[in-house]
PDB file of C-alpha atoms in Angstrom:
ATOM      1  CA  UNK W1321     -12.640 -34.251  29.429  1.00  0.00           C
ATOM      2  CA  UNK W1322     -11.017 -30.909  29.761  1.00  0.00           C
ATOM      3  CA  UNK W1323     -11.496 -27.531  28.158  1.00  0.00           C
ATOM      4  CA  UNK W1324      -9.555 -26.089  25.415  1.00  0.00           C
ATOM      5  CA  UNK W1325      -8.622 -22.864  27.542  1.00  0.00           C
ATOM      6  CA  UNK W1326      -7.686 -25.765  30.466  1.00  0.00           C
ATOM      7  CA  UNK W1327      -5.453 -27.336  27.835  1.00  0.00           C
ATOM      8  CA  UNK W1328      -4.051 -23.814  26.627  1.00  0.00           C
ATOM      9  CA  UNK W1329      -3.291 -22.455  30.346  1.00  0.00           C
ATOM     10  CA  UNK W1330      -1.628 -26.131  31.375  1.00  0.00           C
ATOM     11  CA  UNK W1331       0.477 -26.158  27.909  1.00  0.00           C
ATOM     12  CA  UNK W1332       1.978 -22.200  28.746  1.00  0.00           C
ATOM     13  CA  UNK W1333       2.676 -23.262  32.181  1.00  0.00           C
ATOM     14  CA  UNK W1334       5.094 -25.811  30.993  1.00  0.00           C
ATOM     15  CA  UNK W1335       8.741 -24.703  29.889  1.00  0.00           C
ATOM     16  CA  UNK W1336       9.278 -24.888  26.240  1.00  0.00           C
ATOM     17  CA  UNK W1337       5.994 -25.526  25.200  1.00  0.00           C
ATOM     18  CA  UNK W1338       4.719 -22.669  23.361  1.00  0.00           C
ATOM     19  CA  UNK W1339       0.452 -22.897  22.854  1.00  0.00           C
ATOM     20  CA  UNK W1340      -0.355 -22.116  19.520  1.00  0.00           C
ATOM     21  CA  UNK W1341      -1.652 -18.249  19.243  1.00  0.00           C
ATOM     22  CA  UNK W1342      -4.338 -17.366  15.918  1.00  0.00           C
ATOM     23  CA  UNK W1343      -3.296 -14.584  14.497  1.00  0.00           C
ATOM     24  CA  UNK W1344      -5.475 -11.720  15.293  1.00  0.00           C
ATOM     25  CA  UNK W1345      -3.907  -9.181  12.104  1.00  0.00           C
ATOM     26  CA  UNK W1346      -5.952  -9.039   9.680  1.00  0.00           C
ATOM     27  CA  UNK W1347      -5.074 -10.480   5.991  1.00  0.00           C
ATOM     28  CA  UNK W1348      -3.794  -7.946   3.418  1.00  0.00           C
ATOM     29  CA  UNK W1349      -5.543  -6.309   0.783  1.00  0.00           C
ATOM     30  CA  UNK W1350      -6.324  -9.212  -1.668  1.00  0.00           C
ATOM     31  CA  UNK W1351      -5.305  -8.033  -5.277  1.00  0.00           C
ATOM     32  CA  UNK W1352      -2.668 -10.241  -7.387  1.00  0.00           C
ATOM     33  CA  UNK W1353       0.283  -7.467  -8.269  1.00  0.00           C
ATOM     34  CA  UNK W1354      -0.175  -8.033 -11.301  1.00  0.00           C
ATOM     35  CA  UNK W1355      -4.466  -7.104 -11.622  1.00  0.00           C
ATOM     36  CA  UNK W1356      -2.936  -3.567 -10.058  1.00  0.00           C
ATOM     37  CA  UNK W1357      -0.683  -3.314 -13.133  1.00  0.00           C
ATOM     38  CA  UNK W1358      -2.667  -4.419 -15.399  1.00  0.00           C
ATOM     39  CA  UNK W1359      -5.375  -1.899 -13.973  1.00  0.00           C
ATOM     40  CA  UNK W1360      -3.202   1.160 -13.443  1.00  0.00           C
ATOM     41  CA  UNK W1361      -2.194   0.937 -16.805  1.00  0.00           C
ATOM     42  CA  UNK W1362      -5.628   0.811 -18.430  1.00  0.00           C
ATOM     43  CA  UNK W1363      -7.267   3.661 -15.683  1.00  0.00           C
ATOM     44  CA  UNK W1364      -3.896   5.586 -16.496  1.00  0.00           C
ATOM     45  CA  UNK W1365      -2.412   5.869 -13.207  1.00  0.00           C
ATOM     46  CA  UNK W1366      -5.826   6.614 -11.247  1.00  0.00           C
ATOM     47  CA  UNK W1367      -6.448   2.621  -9.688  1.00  0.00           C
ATOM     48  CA  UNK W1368      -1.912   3.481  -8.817  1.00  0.00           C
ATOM     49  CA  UNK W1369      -3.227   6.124  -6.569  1.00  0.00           C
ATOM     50  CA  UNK W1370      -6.379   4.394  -5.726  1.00  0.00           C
ATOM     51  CA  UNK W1371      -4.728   0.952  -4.454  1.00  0.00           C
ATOM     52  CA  UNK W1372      -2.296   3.293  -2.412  1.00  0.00           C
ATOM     53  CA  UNK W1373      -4.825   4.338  -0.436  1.00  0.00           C
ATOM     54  CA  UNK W1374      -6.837   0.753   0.170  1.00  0.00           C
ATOM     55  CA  UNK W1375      -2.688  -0.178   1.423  1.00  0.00           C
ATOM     56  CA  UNK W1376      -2.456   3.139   3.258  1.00  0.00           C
ATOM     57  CA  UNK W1377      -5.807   2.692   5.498  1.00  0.00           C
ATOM     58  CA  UNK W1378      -4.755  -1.888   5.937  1.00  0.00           C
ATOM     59  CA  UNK W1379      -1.446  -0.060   7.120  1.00  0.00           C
ATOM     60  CA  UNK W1380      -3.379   2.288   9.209  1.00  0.00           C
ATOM     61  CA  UNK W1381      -5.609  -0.554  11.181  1.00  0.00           C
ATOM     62  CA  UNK W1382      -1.917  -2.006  11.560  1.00  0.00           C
ATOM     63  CA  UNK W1383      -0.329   0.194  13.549  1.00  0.00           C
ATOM     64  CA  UNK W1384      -2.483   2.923  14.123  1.00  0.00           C
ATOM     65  CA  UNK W1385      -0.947   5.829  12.502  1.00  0.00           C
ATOM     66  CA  UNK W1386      -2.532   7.307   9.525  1.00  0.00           C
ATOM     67  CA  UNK W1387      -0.025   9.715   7.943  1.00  0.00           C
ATOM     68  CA  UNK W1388       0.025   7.622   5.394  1.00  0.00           C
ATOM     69  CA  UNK W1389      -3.416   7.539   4.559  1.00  0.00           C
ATOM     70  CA  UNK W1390      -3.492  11.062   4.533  1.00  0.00           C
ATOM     71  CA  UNK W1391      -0.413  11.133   2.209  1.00  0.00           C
ATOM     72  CA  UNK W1392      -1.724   9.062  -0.186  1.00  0.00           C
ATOM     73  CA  UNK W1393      -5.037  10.257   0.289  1.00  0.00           C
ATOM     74  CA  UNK W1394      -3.450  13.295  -0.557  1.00  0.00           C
ATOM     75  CA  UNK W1395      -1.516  11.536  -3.664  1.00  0.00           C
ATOM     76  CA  UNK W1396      -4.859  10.220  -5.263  1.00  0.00           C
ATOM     77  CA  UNK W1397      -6.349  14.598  -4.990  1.00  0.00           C
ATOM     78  CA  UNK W1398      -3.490  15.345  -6.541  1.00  0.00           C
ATOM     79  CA  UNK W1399      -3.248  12.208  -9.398  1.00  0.00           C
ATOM     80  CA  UNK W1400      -6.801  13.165 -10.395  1.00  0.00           C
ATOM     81  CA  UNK W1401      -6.250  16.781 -10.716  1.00  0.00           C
ATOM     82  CA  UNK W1402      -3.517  16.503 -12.598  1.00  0.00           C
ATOM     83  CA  UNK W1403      -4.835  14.376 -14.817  1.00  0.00           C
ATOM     84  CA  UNK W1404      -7.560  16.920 -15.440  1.00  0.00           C
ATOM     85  CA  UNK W1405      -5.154  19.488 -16.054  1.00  0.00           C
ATOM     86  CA  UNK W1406      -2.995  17.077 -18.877  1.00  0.00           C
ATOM     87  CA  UNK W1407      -6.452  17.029 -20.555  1.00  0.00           C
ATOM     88  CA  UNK W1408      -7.984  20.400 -20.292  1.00  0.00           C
ATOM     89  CA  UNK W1409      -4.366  21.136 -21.338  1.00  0.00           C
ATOM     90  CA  UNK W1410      -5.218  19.791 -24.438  1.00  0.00           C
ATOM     91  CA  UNK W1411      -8.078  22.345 -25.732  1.00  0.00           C
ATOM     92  CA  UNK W1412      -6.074  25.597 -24.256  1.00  0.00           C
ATOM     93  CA  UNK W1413      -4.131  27.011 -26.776  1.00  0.00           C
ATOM     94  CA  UNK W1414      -0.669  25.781 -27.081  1.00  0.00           C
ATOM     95  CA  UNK W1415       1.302  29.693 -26.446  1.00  0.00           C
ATOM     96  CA  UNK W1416      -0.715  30.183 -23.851  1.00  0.00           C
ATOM     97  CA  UNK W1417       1.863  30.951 -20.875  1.00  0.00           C
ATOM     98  CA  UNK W1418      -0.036  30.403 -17.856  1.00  0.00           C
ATOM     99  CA  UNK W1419      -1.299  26.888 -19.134  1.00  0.00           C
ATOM    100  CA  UNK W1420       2.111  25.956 -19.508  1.00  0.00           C
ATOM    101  CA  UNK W1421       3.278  26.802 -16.090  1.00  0.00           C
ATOM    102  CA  UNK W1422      -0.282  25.557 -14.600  1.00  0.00           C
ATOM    103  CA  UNK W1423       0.996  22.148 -16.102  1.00  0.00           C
ATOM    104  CA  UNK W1424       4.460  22.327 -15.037  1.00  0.00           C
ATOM    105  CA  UNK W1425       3.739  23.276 -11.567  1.00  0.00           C
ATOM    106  CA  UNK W1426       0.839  20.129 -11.705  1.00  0.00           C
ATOM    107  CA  UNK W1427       3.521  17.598 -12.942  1.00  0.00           C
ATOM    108  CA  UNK W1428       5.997  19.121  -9.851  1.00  0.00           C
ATOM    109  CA  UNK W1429       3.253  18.579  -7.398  1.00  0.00           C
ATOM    110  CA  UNK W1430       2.411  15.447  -8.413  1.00  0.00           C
ATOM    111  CA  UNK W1431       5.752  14.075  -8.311  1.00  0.00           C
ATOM    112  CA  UNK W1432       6.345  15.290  -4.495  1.00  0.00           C
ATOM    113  CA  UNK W1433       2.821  13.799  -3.499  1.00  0.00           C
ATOM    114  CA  UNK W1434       4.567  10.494  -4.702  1.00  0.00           C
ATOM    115  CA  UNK W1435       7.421  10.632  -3.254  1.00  0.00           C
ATOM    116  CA  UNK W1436       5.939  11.755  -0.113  1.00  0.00           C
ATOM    117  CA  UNK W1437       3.276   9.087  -0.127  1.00  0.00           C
ATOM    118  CA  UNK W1438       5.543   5.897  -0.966  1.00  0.00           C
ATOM    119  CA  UNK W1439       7.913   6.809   1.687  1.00  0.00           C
ATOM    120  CA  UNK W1440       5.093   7.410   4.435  1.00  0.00           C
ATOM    121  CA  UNK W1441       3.490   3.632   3.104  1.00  0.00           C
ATOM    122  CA  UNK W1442       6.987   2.235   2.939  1.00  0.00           C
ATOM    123  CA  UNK W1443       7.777   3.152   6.744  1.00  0.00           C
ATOM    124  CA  UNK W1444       4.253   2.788   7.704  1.00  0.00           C
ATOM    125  CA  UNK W1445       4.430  -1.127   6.226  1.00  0.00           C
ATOM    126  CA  UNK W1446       8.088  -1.472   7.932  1.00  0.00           C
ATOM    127  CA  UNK W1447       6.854  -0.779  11.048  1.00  0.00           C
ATOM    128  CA  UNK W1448       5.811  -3.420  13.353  1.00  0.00           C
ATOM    129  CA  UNK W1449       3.276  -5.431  13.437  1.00  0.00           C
ATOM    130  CA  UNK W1450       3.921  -5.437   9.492  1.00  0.00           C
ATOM    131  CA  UNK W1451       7.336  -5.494  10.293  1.00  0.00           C
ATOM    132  CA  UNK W1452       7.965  -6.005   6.274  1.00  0.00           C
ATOM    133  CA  UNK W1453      11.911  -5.651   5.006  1.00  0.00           C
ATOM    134  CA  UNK W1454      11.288  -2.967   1.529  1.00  0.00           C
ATOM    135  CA  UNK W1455      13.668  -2.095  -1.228  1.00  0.00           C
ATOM    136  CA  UNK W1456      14.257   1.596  -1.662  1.00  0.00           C
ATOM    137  CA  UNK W1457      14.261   1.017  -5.388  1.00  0.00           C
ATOM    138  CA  UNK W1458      11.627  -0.916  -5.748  1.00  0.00           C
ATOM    139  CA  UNK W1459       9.157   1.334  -3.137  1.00  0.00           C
ATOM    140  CA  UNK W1460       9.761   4.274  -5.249  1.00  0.00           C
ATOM    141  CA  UNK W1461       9.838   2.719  -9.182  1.00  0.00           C
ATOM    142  CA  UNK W1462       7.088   0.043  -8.483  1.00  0.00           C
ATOM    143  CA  UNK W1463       4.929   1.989  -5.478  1.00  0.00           C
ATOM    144  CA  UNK W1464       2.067  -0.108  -4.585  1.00  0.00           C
ATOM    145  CA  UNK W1465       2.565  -2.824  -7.167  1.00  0.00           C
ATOM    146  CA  UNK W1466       5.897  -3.598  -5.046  1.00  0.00           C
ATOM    147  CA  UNK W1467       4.178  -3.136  -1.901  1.00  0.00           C
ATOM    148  CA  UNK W1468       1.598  -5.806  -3.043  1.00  0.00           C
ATOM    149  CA  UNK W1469       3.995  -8.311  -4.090  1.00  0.00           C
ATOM    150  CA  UNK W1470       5.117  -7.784  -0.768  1.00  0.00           C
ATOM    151  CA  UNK W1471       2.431  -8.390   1.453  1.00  0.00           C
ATOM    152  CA  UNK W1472       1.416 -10.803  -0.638  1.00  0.00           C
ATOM    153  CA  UNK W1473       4.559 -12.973  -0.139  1.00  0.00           C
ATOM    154  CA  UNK W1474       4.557 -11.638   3.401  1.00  0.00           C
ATOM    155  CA  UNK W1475       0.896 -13.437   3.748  1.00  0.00           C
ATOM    156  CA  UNK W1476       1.932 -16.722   1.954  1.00  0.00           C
ATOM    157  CA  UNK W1477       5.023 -17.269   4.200  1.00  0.00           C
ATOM    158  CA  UNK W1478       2.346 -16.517   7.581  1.00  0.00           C
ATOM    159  CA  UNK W1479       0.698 -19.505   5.946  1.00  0.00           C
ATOM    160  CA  UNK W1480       3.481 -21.720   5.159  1.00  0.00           C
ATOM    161  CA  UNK W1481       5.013 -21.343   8.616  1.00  0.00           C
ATOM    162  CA  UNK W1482       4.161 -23.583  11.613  1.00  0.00           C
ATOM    163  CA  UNK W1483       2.398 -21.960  14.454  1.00  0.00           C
ATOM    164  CA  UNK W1484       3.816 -22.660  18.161  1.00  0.00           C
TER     165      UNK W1484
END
C-alpha cells in the first residue's frame, strides 16, 4: 500500500493531473455583515472602527503589510476621541468659540482617518493572496460592513469550488 505523499508526488508528475493543495490562508474574520451593523449602530460607530481593525490585522497576516492596521488603528484613536469630544461638547457652553472649532476640527479629522483607513483596507484586501475585486462606492459608504460581505462571499465560493 503506498503513502499519501507517494500518491501526491506520482499524481504531479503526470501531465494534467493537478494533486489537490489544502489551503493554507487562514478563514476570514467570522461576523455575519449584518451582526456588524446591527452592532455599530447600537455602540454608535465604535464596534465600525473596532471591526476595521480585527479586518485590518486578517489583512495584515495576508500579505504582510500592516499600513492598514496602523490606519485603522489610527481610525478607531481617532473614532473614540471624537466621540468624547461630541459629548463633552455637550456640557461646554454653547458660544464658547474654541469648543466649536475643537469640534469642527474633530469631525475633519475623523473624516480623513476614514477615508484614509478604507482605502489602505480596500487595497490591502485587493491585493493578492486576498486578491478580492471591491466597489469604490461601496468601500467608502459601507466600510467594513462591505468588506465583510465580501470576504464572506469570498469564503463561501473557496468552499463551493472544487479543489484540483
Amino acid at each position: 500500500m503506498r503513502g499519501v505523499r507517494e500518491r501526491q508526488m506520482d499524481d504531479s508528475a503526470m501531465p494534467g493531473v493537478v494533486a489537490p493543495q489544502e489551503s493554507s490562508l487562514p478563514m476570514s474574520p467570522r461576523l455575519h455583515w449584518i451582526w456588524v451593523f446591527v452592532l455599530s449602530l447600537i455602540t454608535v460607530g465604535l464596534f465600525w472602527s473596532i471591526w476595521m481593525v480585527v479586518q485590518a490585522a486578517w489583512a495584515r497576516r495576508m500579505n504582510g503589510k500592516g499600513f492598514a492596521l496602523w490606519c485603522a488603528l489610527f481610525y478607531m484613536v481617532v473614532t473614540f476621541a471624537a466621540l468624547v469630544i461630541s459629548v463633552r461638547s455637550e456640557f461646554v457652553p454653547s458660544g464658547t468659540v474654541f469648543a466649536s472649532a475643537i469640534l469642527d476640527e474633530s469631525r475633519l479629522l475623523h473624516i480623513l482617518a476614514y477615508l484614509a483607513a478604507v482605502s489602505s483596507l480596500r487595497s490591502a484586501l485587493q491585493a493578492r493572496p486576498v486578491g478580492l475585486w471591491l466597489s469604490g462606492l461601496g468601500s467608502y459608504f459601507f466600510g467594513p460592513i462591505y468588506f465583510q460581505y465580501c470576504l464572506q462571499n469570498n469564503d463561501a465560493s473557496k468552499k463551493a469550488s472544487p479543489r484540483g
